[in-house]
JSON list of C-alpha atoms in Angstrom, two decimals:
[
{"chain": "A", "resi": 311, "resn": "PRO", "atom": "CA", "xyz": [4.20, -11.27, -15.55]},
{"chain": "A", "resi": 312, "resn": "GLY", "atom": "CA", "xyz": [4.66, -8.35, -13.20]},
{"chain": "A", "resi": 313, "resn": "PRO", "atom": "CA", "xyz": [7.82, -7.57, -11.27]},
{"chain": "A", "resi": 314, "resn": "VAL", "atom": "CA", "xyz": [8.92, -10.40, -8.96]},
{"chain": "A", "resi": 315, "resn": "CYS", "atom": "CA", "xyz": [10.02, -8.83, -5.69]},
{"chain": "A", "resi": 316, "resn": "ASP", "atom": "CA", "xyz": [13.36, -10.03, -4.38]},
{"chain": "A", "resi": 317, "resn": "GLU", "atom": "CA", "xyz": [12.19, -9.87, -0.73]},
{"chain": "A", "resi": 318, "resn": "THR", "atom": "CA", "xyz": [9.16, -12.17, -1.18]},
{"chain": "A", "resi": 319, "resn": "GLY", "atom": "CA", "xyz": [9.88, -14.13, -4.35]},
{"chain": "A", "resi": 320, "resn": "LYS", "atom": "CA", "xyz": [6.34, -13.23, -5.50]},
{"chain": "A", "resi": 321, "resn": "GLU", "atom": "CA", "xyz": [4.92, -10.89, -8.09]},
{"chain": "A", "resi": 322, "resn": "ILE", "atom": "CA", "xyz": [4.07, -7.43, -6.86]},
{"chain": "A", "resi": 323, "resn": "SER", "atom": "CA", "xyz": [0.49, -7.25, -5.61]},
{"chain": "A", "resi": 324, "resn": "PHE", "atom": "CA", "xyz": [-1.84, -4.64, -4.16]},
{"chain": "A", "resi": 325, "resn": "GLN", "atom": "CA", "xyz": [-4.73, -4.84, -1.68]},
{"chain": "A", "resi": 326, "resn": "TYR", "atom": "CA", "xyz": [-8.01, -3.81, -3.30]},
{"chain": "A", "resi": 327, "resn": "GLY", "atom": "CA", "xyz": [-9.15, -0.33, -2.31]},
{"chain": "A", "resi": 328, "resn": "GLN", "atom": "CA", "xyz": [-6.24, 0.39, 0.05]},
{"chain": "A", "resi": 329, "resn": "ASP", "atom": "CA", "xyz": [-4.06, 3.42, -0.57]},
{"chain": "A", "resi": 330, "resn": "ASN", "atom": "CA", "xyz": [-0.54, 2.66, 0.53]},
{"chain": "A", "resi": 331, "resn": "PHE", "atom": "CA", "xyz": [3.13, 2.89, -0.35]},
{"chain": "A", "resi": 332, "resn": "PHE", "atom": "CA", "xyz": [4.68, -0.05, -2.16]},
{"chain": "A", "resi": 333, "resn": "TYR", "atom": "CA", "xyz": [8.24, -1.32, -2.24]},
{"chain": "A", "resi": 334, "resn": "CYS", "atom": "CA", "xyz": [9.57, -4.03, -4.53]},
{"chain": "A", "resi": 335, "resn": "GLY", "atom": "CA", "xyz": [13.23, -4.90, -4.99]},
{"chain": "A", "resi": 336, "resn": "LEU", "atom": "CA", "xyz": [13.71, -6.23, -8.53]},
{"chain": "A", "resi": 337, "resn": "ARG", "atom": "CA", "xyz": [16.87, -8.31, -8.88]},
{"chain": "A", "resi": 338, "resn": "VAL", "atom": "CA", "xyz": [18.62, -8.15, -12.26]},
{"chain": "A", "resi": 339, "resn": "LYS", "atom": "CA", "xyz": [19.18, -11.91, -12.44]},
{"chain": "A", "resi": 340, "resn": "ASP", "atom": "CA", "xyz": [21.48, -12.40, -15.40]},
{"chain": "A", "resi": 341, "resn": "GLN", "atom": "CA", "xyz": [22.67, -10.90, -18.68]},
{"chain": "A", "resi": 342, "resn": "ALA", "atom": "CA", "xyz": [19.45, -11.90, -20.51]},
{"chain": "A", "resi": 343, "resn": "HIS", "atom": "CA", "xyz": [17.32, -10.18, -17.85]},
{"chain": "A", "resi": 344, "resn": "PHE", "atom": "CA", "xyz": [19.59, -7.12, -18.04]},
{"chain": "A", "resi": 345, "resn": "ALA", "atom": "CA", "xyz": [19.17, -7.04, -21.84]},
{"chain": "A", "resi": 346, "resn": "TRP", "atom": "CA", "xyz": [15.36, -7.31, -21.47]},
{"chain": "A", "resi": 347, "resn": "LEU", "atom": "CA", "xyz": [15.29, -4.43, -18.94]},
{"chain": "A", "resi": 348, "resn": "GLY", "atom": "CA", "xyz": [17.56, -2.47, -21.32]},
{"chain": "A", "resi": 349, "resn": "SER", "atom": "CA", "xyz": [15.06, -2.98, -24.14]},
{"chain": "A", "resi": 350, "resn": "LEU", "atom": "CA", "xyz": [12.35, -1.58, -21.82]},
{"chain": "A", "resi": 351, "resn": "VAL", "atom": "CA", "xyz": [14.47, 1.47, -21.00]},
{"chain": "A", "resi": 352, "resn": "GLN", "atom": "CA", "xyz": [15.14, 2.00, -24.72]},
{"chain": "A", "resi": 353, "resn": "GLN", "atom": "CA", "xyz": [11.38, 1.65, -25.35]},
{"chain": "A", "resi": 354, "resn": "GLU", "atom": "CA", "xyz": [11.94, -1.18, -27.80]},
{"chain": "A", "resi": 355, "resn": "ARG", "atom": "CA", "xyz": [9.64, -3.46, -25.76]},
{"chain": "A", "resi": 356, "resn": "ASN", "atom": "CA", "xyz": [6.77, -3.03, -23.31]},
{"chain": "A", "resi": 357, "resn": "TRP", "atom": "CA", "xyz": [6.37, -4.44, -19.82]},
{"chain": "A", "resi": 358, "resn": "ASN", "atom": "CA", "xyz": [2.80, -5.65, -20.16]},
{"chain": "A", "resi": 359, "resn": "CYS", "atom": "CA", "xyz": [1.08, -6.71, -16.98]},
{"chain": "A", "resi": 360, "resn": "ARG", "atom": "CA", "xyz": [-2.46, -7.57, -16.05]},
{"chain": "A", "resi": 361, "resn": "ALA", "atom": "CA", "xyz": [-4.62, -7.15, -12.98]},
{"chain": "A", "resi": 362, "resn": "PRO", "atom": "CA", "xyz": [-7.53, -9.47, -12.15]},
{"chain": "A", "resi": 363, "resn": "LEU", "atom": "CA", "xyz": [-10.84, -7.67, -12.61]},
{"chain": "A", "resi": 364, "resn": "SER", "atom": "CA", "xyz": [-12.38, -9.52, -9.66]},
{"chain": "A", "resi": 365, "resn": "PRO", "atom": "CA", "xyz": [-11.39, -11.90, -6.86]},
{"chain": "A", "resi": 366, "resn": "GLU", "atom": "CA", "xyz": [-12.47, -14.87, -9.02]},
{"chain": "A", "resi": 367, "resn": "ARG", "atom": "CA", "xyz": [-9.53, -14.10, -11.36]},
{"chain": "A", "resi": 368, "resn": "LYS", "atom": "CA", "xyz": [-11.35, -15.13, -14.54]},
{"chain": "A", "resi": 369, "resn": "PHE", "atom": "CA", "xyz": [-10.80, -11.90, -16.49]},
{"chain": "A", "resi": 370, "resn": "PHE", "atom": "CA", "xyz": [-7.84, -9.56, -16.45]},
{"chain": "A", "resi": 371, "resn": "LEU", "atom": "CA", "xyz": [-7.25, -5.89, -17.18]},
{"chain": "A", "resi": 372, "resn": "PRO", "atom": "CA", "xyz": [-4.04, -5.19, -19.13]},
{"chain": "A", "resi": 373, "resn": "PHE", "atom": "CA", "xyz": [-1.75, -2.29, -18.26]},
{"chain": "A", "resi": 374, "resn": "THR", "atom": "CA", "xyz": [1.84, -1.35, -18.99]},
{"chain": "A", "resi": 375, "resn": "ILE", "atom": "CA", "xyz": [4.68, -0.50, -16.61]},
{"chain": "A", "resi": 376, "resn": "PRO", "atom": "CA", "xyz": [6.97, 1.93, -18.44]},
{"chain": "A", "resi": 377, "resn": "LEU", "atom": "CA", "xyz": [10.61, 1.81, -17.39]},
{"chain": "A", "resi": 378, "resn": "TRP", "atom": "CA", "xyz": [12.52, 5.07, -17.64]},
{"chain": "A", "resi": 379, "resn": "GLY", "atom": "CA", "xyz": [16.27, 5.29, -17.65]},
{"chain": "A", "resi": 380, "resn": "VAL", "atom": "CA", "xyz": [19.55, 5.47, -19.49]},
{"chain": "A", "resi": 381, "resn": "LEU", "atom": "CA", "xyz": [21.24, 2.35, -20.84]},
{"chain": "A", "resi": 382, "resn": "GLU", "atom": "CA", "xyz": [25.04, 2.14, -20.79]},
{"chain": "A", "resi": 383, "resn": "LYS", "atom": "CA", "xyz": [27.22, -0.69, -22.09]},
{"chain": "A", "resi": 384, "resn": "ASP", "atom": "CA", "xyz": [27.47, -2.70, -18.85]},
{"chain": "A", "resi": 385, "resn": "HIS", "atom": "CA", "xyz": [24.96, -0.94, -16.59]},
{"chain": "A", "resi": 386, "resn": "MET", "atom": "CA", "xyz": [21.92, 1.30, -16.65]},
{"chain": "A", "resi": 387, "resn": "HIS", "atom": "CA", "xyz": [20.44, 4.11, -14.60]},
{"chain": "A", "resi": 388, "resn": "VAL", "atom": "CA", "xyz": [16.77, 3.38, -13.85]},
{"chain": "A", "resi": 389, "resn": "ASP", "atom": "CA", "xyz": [14.20, 5.72, -12.34]},
{"chain": "A", "resi": 390, "resn": "ASN", "atom": "CA", "xyz": [12.80, 3.69, -9.47]},
{"chain": "A", "resi": 391, "resn": "HIS", "atom": "CA", "xyz": [9.82, 5.81, -8.32]},
{"chain": "A", "resi": 392, "resn": "PHE", "atom": "CA", "xyz": [6.39, 4.80, -9.67]},
{"chain": "A", "resi": 393, "resn": "ASN", "atom": "CA", "xyz": [2.80, 5.80, -9.14]},
{"chain": "A", "resi": 394, "resn": "PHE", "atom": "CA", "xyz": [0.18, 3.07, -9.39]},
{"chain": "A", "resi": 395, "resn": "ILE", "atom": "CA", "xyz": [-3.38, 4.25, -9.97]},
{"chain": "A", "resi": 396, "resn": "PHE", "atom": "CA", "xyz": [-6.42, 1.96, -9.81]},
{"chain": "A", "resi": 397, "resn": "HIS", "atom": "CA", "xyz": [-10.13, 2.56, -10.32]},
{"chain": "A", "resi": 398, "resn": "GLY", "atom": "CA", "xyz": [-12.55, 0.19, -8.62]},
{"chain": "A", "resi": 399, "resn": "ASP", "atom": "CA", "xyz": [-16.29, -0.38, -8.47]},
{"chain": "A", "resi": 400, "resn": "SER", "atom": "CA", "xyz": [-18.09, -2.85, -6.19]},
{"chain": "A", "resi": 401, "resn": "GLY", "atom": "CA", "xyz": [-15.07, -5.04, -5.63]},
{"chain": "A", "resi": 402, "resn": "ARG", "atom": "CA", "xyz": [-13.91, -5.04, -9.25]},
{"chain": "A", "resi": 403, "resn": "ILE", "atom": "CA", "xyz": [-10.96, -3.27, -10.84]},
{"chain": "A", "resi": 404, "resn": "ILE", "atom": "CA", "xyz": [-12.12, -1.22, -13.82]},
{"chain": "A", "resi": 405, "resn": "GLY", "atom": "CA", "xyz": [-8.94, 0.72, -14.61]},
{"chain": "A", "resi": 406, "resn": "ALA", "atom": "CA", "xyz": [-5.20, 0.61, -13.91]},
{"chain": "A", "resi": 407, "resn": "ALA", "atom": "CA", "xyz": [-2.16, 2.70, -14.76]},
{"chain": "A", "resi": 408, "resn": "ALA", "atom": "CA", "xyz": [1.49, 2.84, -13.72]},
{"chain": "A", "resi": 409, "resn": "TYR", "atom": "CA", "xyz": [3.93, 5.58, -14.54]},
{"chain": "A", "resi": 410, "resn": "PRO", "atom": "CA", "xyz": [7.40, 6.66, -13.43]},
{"chain": "A", "resi": 411, "resn": "LEU", "atom": "CA", "xyz": [8.07, 9.97, -11.73]},
{"chain": "A", "resi": 412, "resn": "ARG", "atom": "CA", "xyz": [11.40, 11.69, -11.89]},
{"chain": "A", "resi": 413, "resn": "ASP", "atom": "CA", "xyz": [12.97, 10.99, -8.54]},
{"chain": "A", "resi": 414, "resn": "ARG", "atom": "CA", "xyz": [16.37, 9.40, -8.44]},
{"chain": "A", "resi": 415, "resn": "PHE", "atom": "CA", "xyz": [17.98, 7.17, -10.98]},
{"chain": "A", "resi": 416, "resn": "GLN", "atom": "CA", "xyz": [19.40, 3.99, -9.51]},
{"chain": "A", "resi": 417, "resn": "TYR", "atom": "CA", "xyz": [22.50, 2.28, -10.85]},
{"chain": "A", "resi": 418, "resn": "ALA", "atom": "CA", "xyz": [21.70, -1.26, -12.02]},
{"chain": "A", "resi": 419, "resn": "LYS", "atom": "CA", "xyz": [23.78, -4.10, -13.42]},
{"chain": "A", "resi": 420, "resn": "VAL", "atom": "CA", "xyz": [23.63, -7.89, -13.40]},
{"chain": "A", "resi": 421, "resn": "ASN", "atom": "CA", "xyz": [22.94, -9.25, -9.88]},
{"chain": "A", "resi": 422, "resn": "SER", "atom": "CA", "xyz": [21.98, -5.87, -8.46]},
{"chain": "A", "resi": 423, "resn": "VAL", "atom": "CA", "xyz": [18.57, -4.95, -7.03]},
{"chain": "A", "resi": 424, "resn": "VAL", "atom": "CA", "xyz": [16.50, -2.03, -8.32]},
{"chain": "A", "resi": 425, "resn": "ASN", "atom": "CA", "xyz": [14.39, -0.66, -5.44]},
{"chain": "A", "resi": 426, "resn": "PHE", "atom": "CA", "xyz": [11.05, 0.23, -7.01]},
{"chain": "A", "resi": 427, "resn": "HIS", "atom": "CA", "xyz": [8.81, 2.23, -4.71]},
{"chain": "A", "resi": 428, "resn": "GLY", "atom": "CA", "xyz": [5.97, 4.74, -4.70]},
{"chain": "A", "resi": 429, "resn": "PRO", "atom": "CA", "xyz": [2.37, 5.44, -3.77]},
{"chain": "A", "resi": 430, "resn": "VAL", "atom": "CA", "xyz": [-0.62, 3.30, -4.72]},
{"chain": "A", "resi": 431, "resn": "ARG", "atom": "CA", "xyz": [-3.93, 5.17, -5.03]},
{"chain": "A", "resi": 432, "resn": "TRP", "atom": "CA", "xyz": [-7.43, 3.82, -5.50]},
{"chain": "A", "resi": 433, "resn": "PHE", "atom": "CA", "xyz": [-10.29, 5.82, -6.97]},
{"chain": "A", "resi": 434, "resn": "HIS", "atom": "CA", "xyz": [-14.02, 5.17, -6.98]},
{"chain": "A", "resi": 435, "resn": "ARG", "atom": "CA", "xyz": [-15.49, 4.19, -10.35]},
{"chain": "A", "resi": 436, "resn": "HIS", "atom": "CA", "xyz": [-14.60, 6.50, -13.24]},
{"chain": "A", "resi": 437, "resn": "SER", "atom": "CA", "xyz": [-13.83, 9.46, -10.98]},
{"chain": "A", "resi": 438, "resn": "PHE", "atom": "CA", "xyz": [-10.88, 10.75, -9.03]},
{"chain": "A", "resi": 439, "resn": "THR", "atom": "CA", "xyz": [-12.79, 10.50, -5.75]},
{"chain": "A", "resi": 440, "resn": "PRO", "atom": "CA", "xyz": [-10.53, 8.54, -3.40]},
{"chain": "A", "resi": 441, "resn": "MET", "atom": "CA", "xyz": [-11.92, 5.11, -2.68]},
{"chain": "A", "resi": 442, "resn": "SER", "atom": "CA", "xyz": [-11.14, 5.70, 1.00]},
{"chain": "A", "resi": 443, "resn": "ASN", "atom": "CA", "xyz": [-14.04, 8.23, 0.98]},
{"chain": "A", "resi": 444, "resn": "VAL", "atom": "CA", "xyz": [-16.50, 5.61, -0.30]},
{"chain": "A", "resi": 445, "resn": "LYS", "atom": "CA", "xyz": [-17.86, 2.72, 1.75]},
{"chain": "A", "resi": 446, "resn": "ALA", "atom": "CA", "xyz": [-16.68, -0.62, 0.37]},
{"chain": "A", "resi": 447, "resn": "PRO", "atom": "CA", "xyz": [-19.02, -3.57, -0.24]},
{"chain": "A", "resi": 448, "resn": "ALA", "atom": "CA", "xyz": [-19.53, -5.71, 2.90]},
{"chain": "A", "resi": 449, "resn": "SER", "atom": "CA", "xyz": [-17.59, -8.59, 1.33]},
{"chain": "A", "resi": 450, "resn": "LEU", "atom": "CA", "xyz": [-14.47, -6.40, 1.12]},
{"chain": "A", "resi": 451, "resn": "GLN", "atom": "CA", "xyz": [-14.64, -4.71, 4.52]},
{"chain": "A", "resi": 452, "resn": "THR", "atom": "CA", "xyz": [-11.87, -6.46, 6.39]},
{"chain": "A", "resi": 453, "resn": "GLN", "atom": "CA", "xyz": [-10.22, -3.57, 8.19]},
{"chain": "A", "resi": 454, "resn": "THR", "atom": "CA", "xyz": [-11.46, -0.91, 10.55]},
{"chain": "A", "resi": 455, "resn": "SER", "atom": "CA", "xyz": [-11.32, 2.64, 9.23]},
{"chain": "A", "resi": 456, "resn": "SER", "atom": "CA", "xyz": [-9.39, 5.31, 11.12]},
{"chain": "A", "resi": 457, "resn": "LYS", "atom": "CA", "xyz": [-12.65, 7.07, 12.06]},
{"chain": "A", "resi": 458, "resn": "GLU", "atom": "CA", "xyz": [-14.04, 3.89, 13.60]},
{"chain": "A", "resi": 459, "resn": "LEU", "atom": "CA", "xyz": [-10.78, 3.36, 15.45]},
{"chain": "A", "resi": 460, "resn": "ILE", "atom": "CA", "xyz": [-10.89, 6.89, 16.92]},
{"chain": "A", "resi": 461, "resn": "VAL", "atom": "CA", "xyz": [-14.51, 6.39, 18.02]},
{"chain": "A", "resi": 462, "resn": "TRP", "atom": "CA", "xyz": [-13.61, 3.09, 19.71]},
{"chain": "A", "resi": 463, "resn": "CYS", "atom": "CA", "xyz": [-10.59, 4.64, 21.46]},
{"chain": "A", "resi": 464, "resn": "CYS", "atom": "CA", "xyz": [-12.58, 7.63, 22.71]},
{"chain": "A", "resi": 465, "resn": "GLY", "atom": "CA", "xyz": [-15.37, 5.31, 23.86]},
{"chain": "A", "resi": 466, "resn": "SER", "atom": "CA", "xyz": [-12.84, 3.17, 25.74]},
{"chain": "A", "resi": 467, "resn": "VAL", "atom": "CA", "xyz": [-11.32, 6.23, 27.44]},
{"chain": "A", "resi": 468, "resn": "LEU", "atom": "CA", "xyz": [-14.77, 7.51, 28.42]},
{"chain": "A", "resi": 469, "resn": "LEU", "atom": "CA", "xyz": [-15.85, 4.12, 29.78]},
{"chain": "A", "resi": 470, "resn": "THR", "atom": "CA", "xyz": [-12.61, 3.85, 31.77]},
{"chain": "A", "resi": 471, "resn": "LEU", "atom": "CA", "xyz": [-13.09, 7.30, 33.29]},
{"chain": "A", "resi": 472, "resn": "VAL", "atom": "CA", "xyz": [-16.71, 6.62, 34.23]},
{"chain": "A", "resi": 473, "resn": "SER", "atom": "CA", "xyz": [-15.69, 3.29, 35.79]},
{"chain": "A", "resi": 474, "resn": "ALA", "atom": "CA", "xyz": [-12.87, 4.94, 37.74]},
{"chain": "A", "resi": 475, "resn": "VAL", "atom": "CA", "xyz": [-15.21, 7.65, 39.09]},
{"chain": "A", "resi": 476, "resn": "PHE", "atom": "CA", "xyz": [-17.76, 4.99, 40.06]},
{"chain": "A", "resi": 477, "resn": "VAL", "atom": "CA", "xyz": [-15.16, 2.89, 41.88]},
{"chain": "A", "resi": 478, "resn": "TYR", "atom": "CA", "xyz": [-13.78, 5.93, 43.70]},
{"chain": "A", "resi": 479, "resn": "GLN", "atom": "CA", "xyz": [-17.20, 7.30, 44.72]},
{"chain": "A", "resi": 480, "resn": "PHE", "atom": "CA", "xyz": [-18.76, 4.05, 45.85]},
{"chain": "A", "resi": 481, "resn": "VAL", "atom": "CA", "xyz": [-15.79, 1.91, 46.96]},
{"chain": "A", "resi": 482, "resn": "CYS", "atom": "CA", "xyz": [-12.65, 3.88, 47.75]},
{"chain": "A", "resi": 483, "resn": "LYS", "atom": "CA", "xyz": [-14.15, 7.03, 49.21]},
{"chain": "A", "resi": 484, "resn": "PRO", "atom": "CA", "xyz": [-16.46, 5.22, 51.69]},
{"chain": "A", "resi": 485, "resn": "ALA", "atom": "CA", "xyz": [-13.57, 2.95, 52.72]},
{"chain": "A", "resi": 486, "resn": "LEU", "atom": "CA", "xyz": [-11.30, 5.96, 53.32]},
{"chain": "A", "resi": 487, "resn": "LYS", "atom": "CA", "xyz": [-14.00, 7.74, 55.31]},
{"chain": "A", "resi": 488, "resn": "GLU", "atom": "CA", "xyz": [-14.49, 4.66, 57.46]},
{"chain": "A", "resi": 489, "resn": "LYS", "atom": "CA", "xyz": [-10.76, 4.23, 57.97]},
{"chain": "A", "resi": 490, "resn": "TYR", "atom": "CA", "xyz": [-10.20, 7.82, 59.15]},
{"chain": "A", "resi": 491, "resn": "ARG", "atom": "CA", "xyz": [-13.35, 7.87, 61.36]},
{"chain": "A", "resi": 492, "resn": "LYS", "atom": "CA", "xyz": [-12.02, 4.93, 63.37]},
{"chain": "A", "resi": 493, "resn": "LYS", "atom": "CA", "xyz": [-8.77, 6.78, 64.14]},
{"chain": "A", "resi": 494, "resn": "GLU", "atom": "CA", "xyz": [-10.60, 9.78, 65.61]}
]
């Protein structure tokens, strides 16, 4: 299984095709969990995970999360910054990788929380073209892109201005003219 995040109680997960920044607090539950994490840091074991290839979750793509750090007798120093890279095609994951980047090493012992964090990037097919530059299949389009949002905002501003000019020209201005003509 993948890391279980202390804040949600669920395994870490990522939204298909969405670049973002992830955060997952991994609690070192007990001495056995500490020893297992220590074996990862020492590269005696691998943290093997798997990502579903498609929403149906029938087939999975294996990948490894390497843990980098220094193991001491009663604690360890763990690098907590990771990059997650995914390749997708037509709603299916076709490649995945995770790797640590030298950032800061976090002190960890039993009952402490290691704050894993870092960017998540999605690429189109076998390339390094960001998936955000490629239109997603209709079944996966659940959010409005920033370009669409800007167009909608500009359209709303323009419509508001045109409406305000119309109301002023044909309602307010004639009423003001009539009001000041009566006083003369």
